[in-house]
Coordinates of C-alpha atoms (C1' of nucleotides) in Angstrom, one line a residue:
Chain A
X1 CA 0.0 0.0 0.0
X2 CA 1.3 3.4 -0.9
X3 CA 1.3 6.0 1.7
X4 CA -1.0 8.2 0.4
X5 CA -3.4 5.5 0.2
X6 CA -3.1 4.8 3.6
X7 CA -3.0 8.7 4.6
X8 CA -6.6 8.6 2.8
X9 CA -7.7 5.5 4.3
X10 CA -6.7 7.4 7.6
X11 CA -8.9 10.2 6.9
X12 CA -11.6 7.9 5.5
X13 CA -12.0 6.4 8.8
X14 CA -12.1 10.1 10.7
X15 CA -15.0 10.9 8.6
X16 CA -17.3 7.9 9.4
X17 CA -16.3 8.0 13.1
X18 CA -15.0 11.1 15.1
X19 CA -12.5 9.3 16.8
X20 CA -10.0 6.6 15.6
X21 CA -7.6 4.0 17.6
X22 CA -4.5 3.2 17.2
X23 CA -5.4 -0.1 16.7
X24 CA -8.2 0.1 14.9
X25 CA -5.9 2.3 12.2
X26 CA -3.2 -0.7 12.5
X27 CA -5.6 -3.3 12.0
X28 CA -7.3 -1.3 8.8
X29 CA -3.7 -0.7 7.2
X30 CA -1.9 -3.8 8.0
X31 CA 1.3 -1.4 9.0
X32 CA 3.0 -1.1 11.4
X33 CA 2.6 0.8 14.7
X34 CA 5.5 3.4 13.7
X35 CA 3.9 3.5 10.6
X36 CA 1.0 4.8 11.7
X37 CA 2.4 6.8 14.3
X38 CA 4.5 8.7 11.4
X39 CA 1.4 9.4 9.5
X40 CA -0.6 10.8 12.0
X41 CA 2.9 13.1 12.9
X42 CA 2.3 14.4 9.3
X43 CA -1.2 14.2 9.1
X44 CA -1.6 16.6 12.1
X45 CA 1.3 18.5 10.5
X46 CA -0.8 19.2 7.5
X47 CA -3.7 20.3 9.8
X48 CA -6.0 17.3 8.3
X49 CA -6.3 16.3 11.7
X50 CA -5.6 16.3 15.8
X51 CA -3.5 13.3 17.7
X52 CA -4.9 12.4 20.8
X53 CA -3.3 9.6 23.1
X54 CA -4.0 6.6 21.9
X55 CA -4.9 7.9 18.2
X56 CA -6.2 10.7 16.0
X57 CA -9.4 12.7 16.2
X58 CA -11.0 15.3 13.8
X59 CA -9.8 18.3 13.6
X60 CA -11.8 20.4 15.6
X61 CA -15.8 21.2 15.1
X62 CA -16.3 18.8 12.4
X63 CA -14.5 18.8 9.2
X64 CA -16.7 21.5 7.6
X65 CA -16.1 25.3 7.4
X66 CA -16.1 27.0 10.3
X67 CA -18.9 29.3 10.5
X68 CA -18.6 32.9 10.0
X69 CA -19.3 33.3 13.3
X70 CA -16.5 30.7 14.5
X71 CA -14.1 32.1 12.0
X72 CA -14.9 35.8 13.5
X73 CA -14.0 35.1 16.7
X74 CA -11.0 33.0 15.9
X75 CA -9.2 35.9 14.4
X76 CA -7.2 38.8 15.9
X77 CA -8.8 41.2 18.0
X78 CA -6.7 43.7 16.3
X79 CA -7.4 43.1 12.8
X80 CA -11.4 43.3 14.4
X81 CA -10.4 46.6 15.9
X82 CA -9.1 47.7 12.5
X83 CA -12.2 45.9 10.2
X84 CA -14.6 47.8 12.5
X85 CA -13.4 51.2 12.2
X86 CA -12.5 50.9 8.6
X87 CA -16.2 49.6 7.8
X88 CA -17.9 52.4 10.2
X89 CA -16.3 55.2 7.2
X90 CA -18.2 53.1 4.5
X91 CA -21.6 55.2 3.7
X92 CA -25.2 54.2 2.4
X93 CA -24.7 54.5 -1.4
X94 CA -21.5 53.6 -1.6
X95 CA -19.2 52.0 -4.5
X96 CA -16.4 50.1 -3.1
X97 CA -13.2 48.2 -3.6
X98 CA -12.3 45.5 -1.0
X99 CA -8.9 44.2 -1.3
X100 CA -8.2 40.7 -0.9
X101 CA -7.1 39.9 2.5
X102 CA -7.9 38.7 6.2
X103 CA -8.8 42.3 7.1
X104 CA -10.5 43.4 4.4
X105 CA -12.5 40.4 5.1
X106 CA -13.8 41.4 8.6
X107 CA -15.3 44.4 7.0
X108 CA -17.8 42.2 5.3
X109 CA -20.6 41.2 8.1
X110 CA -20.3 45.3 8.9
X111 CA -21.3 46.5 5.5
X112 CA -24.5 43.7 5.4
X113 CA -26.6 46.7 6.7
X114 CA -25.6 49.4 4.2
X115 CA -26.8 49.8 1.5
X116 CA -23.2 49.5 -0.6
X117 CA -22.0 48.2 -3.9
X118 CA -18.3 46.0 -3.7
X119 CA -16.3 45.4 -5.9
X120 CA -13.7 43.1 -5.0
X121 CA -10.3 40.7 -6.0
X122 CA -10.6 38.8 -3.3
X123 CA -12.2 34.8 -4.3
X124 CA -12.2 34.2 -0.7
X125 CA -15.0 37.3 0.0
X126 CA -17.2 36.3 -2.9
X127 CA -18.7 33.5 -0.9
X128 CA -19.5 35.9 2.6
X129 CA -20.5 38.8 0.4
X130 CA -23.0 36.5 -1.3
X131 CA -24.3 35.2 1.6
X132 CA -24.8 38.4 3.4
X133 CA -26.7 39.3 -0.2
X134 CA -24.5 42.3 -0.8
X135 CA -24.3 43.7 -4.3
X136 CA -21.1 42.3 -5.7
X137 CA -18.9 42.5 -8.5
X138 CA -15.9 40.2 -8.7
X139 CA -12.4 41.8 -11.1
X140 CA -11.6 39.4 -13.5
X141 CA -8.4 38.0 -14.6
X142 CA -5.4 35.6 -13.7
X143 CA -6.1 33.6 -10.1
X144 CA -2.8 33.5 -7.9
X145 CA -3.6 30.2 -6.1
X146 CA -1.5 31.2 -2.5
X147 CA -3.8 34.1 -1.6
X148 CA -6.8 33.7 -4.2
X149 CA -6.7 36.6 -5.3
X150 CA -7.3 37.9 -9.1
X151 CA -4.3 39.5 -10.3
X152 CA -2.3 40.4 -13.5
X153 CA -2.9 42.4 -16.5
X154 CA -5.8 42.0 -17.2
X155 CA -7.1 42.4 -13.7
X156 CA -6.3 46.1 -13.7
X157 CA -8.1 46.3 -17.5
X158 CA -11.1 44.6 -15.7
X159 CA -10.7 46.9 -12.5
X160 CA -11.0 50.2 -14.6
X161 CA -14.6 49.5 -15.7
X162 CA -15.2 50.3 -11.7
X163 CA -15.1 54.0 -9.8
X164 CA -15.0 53.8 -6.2
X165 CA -16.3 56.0 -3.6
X166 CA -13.8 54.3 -1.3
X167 CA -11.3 51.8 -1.3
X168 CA -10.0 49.2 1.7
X169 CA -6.3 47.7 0.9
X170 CA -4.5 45.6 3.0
X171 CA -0.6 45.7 2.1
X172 CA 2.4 44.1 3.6
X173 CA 4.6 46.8 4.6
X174 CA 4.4 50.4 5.4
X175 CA 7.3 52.7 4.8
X176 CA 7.9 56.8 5.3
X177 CA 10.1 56.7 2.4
X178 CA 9.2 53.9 0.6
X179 CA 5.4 54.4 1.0
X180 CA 3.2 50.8 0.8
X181 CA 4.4 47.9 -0.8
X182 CA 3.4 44.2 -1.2
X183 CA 5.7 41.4 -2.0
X184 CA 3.8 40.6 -5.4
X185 CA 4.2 43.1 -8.4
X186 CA 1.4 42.0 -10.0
X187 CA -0.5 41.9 -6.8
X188 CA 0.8 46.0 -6.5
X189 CA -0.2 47.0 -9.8
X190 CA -3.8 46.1 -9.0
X191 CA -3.5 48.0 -5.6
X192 CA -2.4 50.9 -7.4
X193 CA -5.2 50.8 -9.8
X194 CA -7.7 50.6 -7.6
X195 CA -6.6 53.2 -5.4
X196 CA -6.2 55.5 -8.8
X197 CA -10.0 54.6 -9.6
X198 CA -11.4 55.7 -6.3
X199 CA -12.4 59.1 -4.4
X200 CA -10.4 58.5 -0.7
X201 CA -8.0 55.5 -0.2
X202 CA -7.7 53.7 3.4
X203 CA -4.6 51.4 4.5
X204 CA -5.5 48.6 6.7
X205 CA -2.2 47.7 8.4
X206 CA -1.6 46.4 11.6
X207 CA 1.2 47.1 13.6
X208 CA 3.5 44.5 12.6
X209 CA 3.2 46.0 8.9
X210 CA 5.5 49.3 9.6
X211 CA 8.5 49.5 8.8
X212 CA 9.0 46.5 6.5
X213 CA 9.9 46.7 3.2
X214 CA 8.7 44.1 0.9
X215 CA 9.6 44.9 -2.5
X216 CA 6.7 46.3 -5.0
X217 CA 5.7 49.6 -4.0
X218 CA 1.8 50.4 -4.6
X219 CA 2.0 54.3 -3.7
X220 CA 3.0 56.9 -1.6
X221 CA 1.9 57.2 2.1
X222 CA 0.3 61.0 1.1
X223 CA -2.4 59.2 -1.0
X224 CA -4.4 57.5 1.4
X225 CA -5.7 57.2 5.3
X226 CA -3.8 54.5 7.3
X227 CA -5.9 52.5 9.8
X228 CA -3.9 50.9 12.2
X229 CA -3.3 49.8 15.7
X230 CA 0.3 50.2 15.6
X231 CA 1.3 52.3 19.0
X232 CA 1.9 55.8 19.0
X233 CA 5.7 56.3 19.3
X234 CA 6.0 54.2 15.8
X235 CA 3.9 56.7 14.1
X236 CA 5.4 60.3 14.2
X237 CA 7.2 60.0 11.1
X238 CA 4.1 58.9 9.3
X239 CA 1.2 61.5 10.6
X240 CA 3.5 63.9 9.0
X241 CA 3.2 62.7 5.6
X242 CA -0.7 62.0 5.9
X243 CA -4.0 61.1 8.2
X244 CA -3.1 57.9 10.4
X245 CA -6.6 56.9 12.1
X246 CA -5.3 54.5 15.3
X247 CA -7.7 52.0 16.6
X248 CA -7.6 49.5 19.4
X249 CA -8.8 46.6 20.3
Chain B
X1 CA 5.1 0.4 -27.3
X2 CA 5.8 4.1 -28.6
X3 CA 6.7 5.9 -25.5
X4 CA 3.7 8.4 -25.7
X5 CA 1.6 5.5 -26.1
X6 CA 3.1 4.6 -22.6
X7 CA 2.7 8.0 -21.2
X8 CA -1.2 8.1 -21.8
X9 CA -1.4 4.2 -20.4
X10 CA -0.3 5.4 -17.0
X11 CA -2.3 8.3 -16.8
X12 CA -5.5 6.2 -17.7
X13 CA -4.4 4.0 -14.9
X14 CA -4.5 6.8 -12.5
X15 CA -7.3 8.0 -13.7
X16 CA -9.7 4.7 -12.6
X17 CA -8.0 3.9 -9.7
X18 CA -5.7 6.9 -7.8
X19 CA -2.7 5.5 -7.1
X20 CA -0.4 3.0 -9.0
X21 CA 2.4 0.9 -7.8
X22 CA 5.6 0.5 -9.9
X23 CA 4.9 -3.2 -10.0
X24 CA 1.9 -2.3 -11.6
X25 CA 2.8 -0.2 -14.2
X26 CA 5.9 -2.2 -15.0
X27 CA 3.3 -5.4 -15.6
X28 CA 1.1 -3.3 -17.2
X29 CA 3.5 -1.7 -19.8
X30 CA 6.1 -4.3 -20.4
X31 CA 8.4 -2.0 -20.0
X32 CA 11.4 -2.1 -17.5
X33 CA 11.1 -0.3 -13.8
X34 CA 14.1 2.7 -15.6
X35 CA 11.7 3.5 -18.0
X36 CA 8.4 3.9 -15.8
X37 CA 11.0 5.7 -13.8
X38 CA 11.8 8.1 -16.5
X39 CA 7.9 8.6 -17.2
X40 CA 6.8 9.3 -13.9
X41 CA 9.5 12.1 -13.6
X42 CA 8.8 13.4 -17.0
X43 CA 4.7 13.1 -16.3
X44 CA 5.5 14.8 -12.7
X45 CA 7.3 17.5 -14.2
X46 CA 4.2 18.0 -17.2
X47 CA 2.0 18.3 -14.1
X48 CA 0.1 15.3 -15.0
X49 CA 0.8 13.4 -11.9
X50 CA 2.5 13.6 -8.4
X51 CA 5.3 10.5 -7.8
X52 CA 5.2 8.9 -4.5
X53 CA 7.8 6.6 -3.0
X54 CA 6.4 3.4 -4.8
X55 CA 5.0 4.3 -7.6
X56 CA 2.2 7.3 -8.5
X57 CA -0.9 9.2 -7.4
X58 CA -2.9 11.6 -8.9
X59 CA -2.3 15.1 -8.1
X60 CA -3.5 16.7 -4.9
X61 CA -6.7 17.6 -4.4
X62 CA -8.9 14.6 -5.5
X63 CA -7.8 12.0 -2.9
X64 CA -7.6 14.2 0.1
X65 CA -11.0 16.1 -0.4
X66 CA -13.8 13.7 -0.3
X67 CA -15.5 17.1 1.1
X68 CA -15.9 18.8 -2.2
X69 CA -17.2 15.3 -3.7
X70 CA -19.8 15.0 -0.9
X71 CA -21.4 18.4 -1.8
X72 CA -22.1 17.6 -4.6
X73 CA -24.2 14.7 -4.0
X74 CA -26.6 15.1 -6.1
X75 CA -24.1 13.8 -9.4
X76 CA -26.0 12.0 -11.9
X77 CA -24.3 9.5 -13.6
X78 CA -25.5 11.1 -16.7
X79 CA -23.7 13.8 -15.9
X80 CA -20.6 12.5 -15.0
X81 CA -20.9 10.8 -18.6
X82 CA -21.5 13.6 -20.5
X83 CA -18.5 15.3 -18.2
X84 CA -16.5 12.5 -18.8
X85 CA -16.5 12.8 -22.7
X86 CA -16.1 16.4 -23.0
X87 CA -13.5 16.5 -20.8
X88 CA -11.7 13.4 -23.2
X89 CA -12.1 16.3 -26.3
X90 CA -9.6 18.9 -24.5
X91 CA -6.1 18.1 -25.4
X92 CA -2.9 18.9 -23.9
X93 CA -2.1 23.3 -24.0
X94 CA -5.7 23.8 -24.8
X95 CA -7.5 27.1 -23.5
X96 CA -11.0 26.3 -22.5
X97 CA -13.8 28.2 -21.6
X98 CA -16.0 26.5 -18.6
X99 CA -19.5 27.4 -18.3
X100 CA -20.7 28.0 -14.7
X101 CA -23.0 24.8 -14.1
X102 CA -23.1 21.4 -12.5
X103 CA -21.9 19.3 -15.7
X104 CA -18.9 21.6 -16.5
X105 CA -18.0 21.2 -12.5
X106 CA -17.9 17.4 -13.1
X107 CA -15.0 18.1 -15.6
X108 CA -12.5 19.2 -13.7
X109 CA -10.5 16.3 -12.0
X110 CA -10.4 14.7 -15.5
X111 CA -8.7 18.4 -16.5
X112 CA -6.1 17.8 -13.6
X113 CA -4.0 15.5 -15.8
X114 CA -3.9 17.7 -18.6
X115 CA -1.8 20.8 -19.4
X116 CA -4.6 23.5 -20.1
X117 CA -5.8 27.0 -19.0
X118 CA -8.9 27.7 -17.8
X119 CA -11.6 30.7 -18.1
X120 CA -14.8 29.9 -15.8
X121 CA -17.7 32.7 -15.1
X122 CA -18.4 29.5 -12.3
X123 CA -17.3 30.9 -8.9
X124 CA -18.3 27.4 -7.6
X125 CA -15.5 26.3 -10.2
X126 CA -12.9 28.2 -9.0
X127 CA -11.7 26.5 -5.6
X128 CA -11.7 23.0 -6.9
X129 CA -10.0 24.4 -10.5
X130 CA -7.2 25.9 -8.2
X131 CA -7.2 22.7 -5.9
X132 CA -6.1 21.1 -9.1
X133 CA -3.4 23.7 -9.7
X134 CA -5.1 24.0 -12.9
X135 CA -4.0 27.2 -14.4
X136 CA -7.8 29.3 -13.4
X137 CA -8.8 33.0 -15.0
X138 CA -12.0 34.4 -13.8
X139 CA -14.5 36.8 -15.5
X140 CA -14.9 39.6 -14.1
X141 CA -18.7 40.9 -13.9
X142 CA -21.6 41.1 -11.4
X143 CA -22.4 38.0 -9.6
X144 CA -26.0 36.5 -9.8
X145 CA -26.5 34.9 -6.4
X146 CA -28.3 32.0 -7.4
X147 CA -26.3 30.2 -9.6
X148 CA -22.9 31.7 -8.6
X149 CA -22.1 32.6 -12.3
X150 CA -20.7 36.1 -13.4
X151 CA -22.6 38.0 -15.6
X152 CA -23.5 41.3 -17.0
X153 CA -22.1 43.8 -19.8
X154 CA -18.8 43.7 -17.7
X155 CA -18.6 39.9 -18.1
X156 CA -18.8 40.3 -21.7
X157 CA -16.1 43.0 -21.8
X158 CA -14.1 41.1 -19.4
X159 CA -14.1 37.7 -21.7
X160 CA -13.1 39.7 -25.2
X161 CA -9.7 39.2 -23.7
X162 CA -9.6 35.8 -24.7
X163 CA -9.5 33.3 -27.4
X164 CA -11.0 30.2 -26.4
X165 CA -9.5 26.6 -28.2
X166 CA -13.0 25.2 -27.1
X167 CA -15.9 26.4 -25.1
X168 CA -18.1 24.3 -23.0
X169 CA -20.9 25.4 -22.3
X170 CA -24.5 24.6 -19.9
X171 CA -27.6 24.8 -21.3
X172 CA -31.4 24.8 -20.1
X173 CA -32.8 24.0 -23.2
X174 CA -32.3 22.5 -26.8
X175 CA -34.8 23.1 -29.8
X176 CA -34.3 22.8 -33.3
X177 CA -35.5 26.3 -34.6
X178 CA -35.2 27.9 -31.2
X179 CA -31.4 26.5 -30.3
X180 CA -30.0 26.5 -27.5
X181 CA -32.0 28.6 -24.6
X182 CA -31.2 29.7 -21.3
X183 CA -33.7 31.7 -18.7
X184 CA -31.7 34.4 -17.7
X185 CA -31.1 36.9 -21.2
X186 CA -27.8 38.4 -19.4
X187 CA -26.3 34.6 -18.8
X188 CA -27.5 34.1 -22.2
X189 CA -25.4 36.7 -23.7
X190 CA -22.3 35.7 -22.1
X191 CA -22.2 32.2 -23.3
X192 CA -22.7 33.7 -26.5
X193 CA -19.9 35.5 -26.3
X194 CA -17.8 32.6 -25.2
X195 CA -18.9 31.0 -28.1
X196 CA -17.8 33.4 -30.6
X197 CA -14.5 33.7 -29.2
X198 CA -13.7 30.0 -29.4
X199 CA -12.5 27.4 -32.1
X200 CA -14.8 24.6 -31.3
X201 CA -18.1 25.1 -29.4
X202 CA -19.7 22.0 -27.0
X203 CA -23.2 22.0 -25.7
X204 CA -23.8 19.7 -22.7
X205 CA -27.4 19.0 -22.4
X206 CA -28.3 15.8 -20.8
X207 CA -32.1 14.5 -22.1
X208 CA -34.2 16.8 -20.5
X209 CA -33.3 19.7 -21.6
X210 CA -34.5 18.5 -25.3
X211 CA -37.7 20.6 -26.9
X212 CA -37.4 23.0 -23.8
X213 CA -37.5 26.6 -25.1
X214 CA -36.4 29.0 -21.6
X215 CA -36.5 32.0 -22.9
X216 CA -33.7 33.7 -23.9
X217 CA -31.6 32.4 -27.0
X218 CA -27.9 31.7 -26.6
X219 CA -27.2 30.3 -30.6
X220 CA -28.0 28.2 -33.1
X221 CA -27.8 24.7 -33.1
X222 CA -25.6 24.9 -35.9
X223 CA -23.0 26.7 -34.3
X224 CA -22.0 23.9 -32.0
X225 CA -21.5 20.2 -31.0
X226 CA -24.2 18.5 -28.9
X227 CA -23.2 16.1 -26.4
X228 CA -26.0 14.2 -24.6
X229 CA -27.1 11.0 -23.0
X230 CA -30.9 12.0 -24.8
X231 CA -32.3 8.7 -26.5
X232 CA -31.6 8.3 -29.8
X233 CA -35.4 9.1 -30.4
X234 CA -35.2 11.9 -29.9
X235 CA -32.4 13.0 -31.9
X236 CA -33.2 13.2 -35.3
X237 CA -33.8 16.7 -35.9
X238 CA -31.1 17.3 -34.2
X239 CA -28.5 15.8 -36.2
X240 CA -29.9 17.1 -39.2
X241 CA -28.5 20.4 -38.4
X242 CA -25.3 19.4 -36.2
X243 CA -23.0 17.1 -35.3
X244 CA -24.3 15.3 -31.7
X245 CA -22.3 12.5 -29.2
X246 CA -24.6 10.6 -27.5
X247 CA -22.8 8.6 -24.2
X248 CA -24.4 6.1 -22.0
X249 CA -24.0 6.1 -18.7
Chain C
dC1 C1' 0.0 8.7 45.9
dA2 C1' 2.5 4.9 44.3
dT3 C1' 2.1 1.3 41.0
dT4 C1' 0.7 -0.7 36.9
dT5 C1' -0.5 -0.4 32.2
dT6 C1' -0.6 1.8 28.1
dT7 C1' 1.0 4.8 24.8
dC8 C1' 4.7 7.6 23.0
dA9 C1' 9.1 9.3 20.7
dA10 C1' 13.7 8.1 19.5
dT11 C1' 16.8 5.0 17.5
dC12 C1' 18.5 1.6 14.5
dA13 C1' 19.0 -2.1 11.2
dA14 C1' 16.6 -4.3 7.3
dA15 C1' 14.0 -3.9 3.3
dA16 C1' 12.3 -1.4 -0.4
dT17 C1' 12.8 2.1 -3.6
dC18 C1' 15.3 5.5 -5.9
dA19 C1' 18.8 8.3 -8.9
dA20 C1' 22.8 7.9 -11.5
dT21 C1' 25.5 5.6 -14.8
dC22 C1' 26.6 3.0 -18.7
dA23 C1' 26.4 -0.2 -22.4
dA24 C1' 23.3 -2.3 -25.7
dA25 C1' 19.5 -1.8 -28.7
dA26 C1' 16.6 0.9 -31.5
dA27 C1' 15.5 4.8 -34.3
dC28 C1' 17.2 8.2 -37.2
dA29 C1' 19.9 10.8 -40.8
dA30 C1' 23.1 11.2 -44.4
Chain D
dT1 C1' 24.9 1.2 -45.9
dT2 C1' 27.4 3.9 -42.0
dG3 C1' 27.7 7.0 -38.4
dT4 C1' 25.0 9.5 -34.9
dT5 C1' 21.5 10.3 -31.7
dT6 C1' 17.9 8.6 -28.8
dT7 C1' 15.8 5.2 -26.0
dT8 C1' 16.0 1.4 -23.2
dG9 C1' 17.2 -1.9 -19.4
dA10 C1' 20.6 -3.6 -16.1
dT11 C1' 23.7 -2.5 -12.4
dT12 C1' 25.3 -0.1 -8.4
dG13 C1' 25.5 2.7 -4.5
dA14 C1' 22.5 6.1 -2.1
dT15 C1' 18.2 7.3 -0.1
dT16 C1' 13.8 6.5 1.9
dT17 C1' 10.5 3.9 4.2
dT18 C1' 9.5 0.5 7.4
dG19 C1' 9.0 -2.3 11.7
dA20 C1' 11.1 -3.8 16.0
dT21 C1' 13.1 -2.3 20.3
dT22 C1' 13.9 0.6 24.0
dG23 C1' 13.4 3.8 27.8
dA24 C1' 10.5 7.9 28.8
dA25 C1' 6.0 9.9 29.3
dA26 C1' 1.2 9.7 30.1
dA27 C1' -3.0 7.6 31.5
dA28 C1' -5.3 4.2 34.4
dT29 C1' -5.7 1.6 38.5
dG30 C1' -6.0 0.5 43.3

DNA sequence: CATTTTTCAATCAAAATCAATCAAAAACAA
DNA sequence: TTGTTTTTGATTGATTTTGATTGAAAAATG
């Protein structure tokens, strides 16, 4: 039997049951104890499930999604903090583009009340926004598989059909000098375009974002409103250069 | 045995079962454990396949996420037919268009093995075409809720920057004056417009979409290739104006 | 709480599998 | 044909996987 055979047959059992037994998995596989014992090591590495003494159990609530709920409340407080405040600028009316990203993302169960149009690069938003029944429009073009978002040429071509009132981005680093920047060229270029194609521009960036450099820059820090909950004493440099909303959680 | 003759003989043996042993494929091909070995590592590096310590398994996805199978319960096995042949049309460096739908959704594991790029208005496409590392472009365009396709006069911009090798395409209804017909006039107009940009044109229509007329017209029969498990009863007409596959379940 | 039992991680040697190499066979070109 | 290139299969030493063993750690027991 090939391993990954037996890493399925593994995982086959945790679905039926919730709970599996060392022995029970030995007795199903025909291999050895170590055997086992290895593939659970890498099993739980890859985060398909948890070791308990004595064997393996599911991975948490069931193998589905968690909720939206669940998922809310597992992230950062911070990148809450920074969602909440961002989403409490978006008006009734309003045209906007969310960046793909984690905190771009906690903005969507705050915009389910308004009344607000989105436009958005993010694959992993399209299913939330849906299903809070927002108006939505997704940027088409090339899909970078790491962060799902839509990216490349002929993103930006498809972005410029859009205006914004407003746009959220979420970048990597944030730099006096440098301005914002994001590993990804292609991932910049879109950032840029967006941020050209709407009225007032907001930087979501946590605290660990500043100072870091990370290649591609998007723009400069005088074209848009950083949110952040970075702490005061790492900000004078920046509030000279532009508006720098803190929040905290 | 002509060594691309070879190459397709292992693939087709991952494809029914997903893993292969070396013993296996060695027995299978007459040919000598060096060779298979040279295969596998030219098949791994074409993508087709992922090598394992004793032997072969199909890439990623498939195996390890019985989850995205299990949604979709509701897979006829006329479906998976019809899926099953139009997926055997696309060769290797195709660019395909994939309608949003349920029988163009069946077609991507058997794209996994194949070298091609992908354009899907499906949203419900997208994880599973990226959890193949198939190569995935999305339209861009206003999402309909319901069926989680893209749509709209931006779709249609958004898809002129391609040029489809073959199109496959959903239907919700066949006729031989009225063509092919789908409810919604703004879905209607982007399969159109996939169909115009694109060599070869498939229609997958299992039998009960035949003499429906719903509404809005997509093309004429003409235009396209049929491919259907309808009886052969109910053909006729149909053939008279266009070429049509029949498969059996 | 001490003892017993079970399970675990680390180690190691055997077995299986692999990559690299090379000469023979086959396909190809002149 | 003859010489050249490509493909193939056998061999070899290296690598990976495996299962047994051991003492340590964790749970169960009295």
């Amino acid at each position: 039997m090939l391993t990954p055979e037996r890493h399925q047959m593994i995982l086959k059992l945790l679905q039926d049951r919730k709970t599996v037994k060392m022995k029970e998995l030995v007795e199903a596989t025909k291999a050895s104890e170590s055997t086992i014992r290895r593939d659970l090591s890498y099993l739980e590495e890859q985060k398909k499930l948890r070791r308990v003494h004595g064997g393996a159990s599911i991975k948490s609530a069931a193998s589905e999604e968690p909720s939206l709920q669940e998922k809310r409340t597992v992230q950062l407080a911070e990148k809450q903090a920074i969602a909440e405040y961002a989403a409490s600028l978006v008006r009734d009316g309003d045209s906007i583009f969310l960046d793909a990203g984690s905190t771009t993302y906690e903005m969507i169960p705050l915009l389910a009340q308004k009344n607000v149009l989105v436009v958005t690069n993010g694959l992993s938003h399209l299913e939330t926004l849906t299903s809070y029944d927002i108006e939505t429009y997704v940027v088409g073009g090339r899909i970078k598989r790491k962060t799902r978002a839509v990216i490349g040429a002929h993103a930006v071509e498809s972005l410029k059909h859009y205006r914004f009132d407003k746009c959220f981005l979420g970048i990597n680093g944030v730099h006096p000098k440098e301005g914002f920047t994001t590993p990804d060229p292609e991932e910049a270029v879109v950032k840029n375009t967006a941020l050209q194609l709407s009225g007032e521009t907001f930087i979501l960036a946590d605290a660990s974002k500043f100072h870091e450099i990370t290649f591609a820059k998007v723009a400069d820090i005088q074209d848009a409103v950083i949110i952040s909950d970075a702490p005061e004493d790492l900000l004078p440099s920046f509030k000279e250069l532009t508006e720098v909303k803190v929040v905290t959680s």
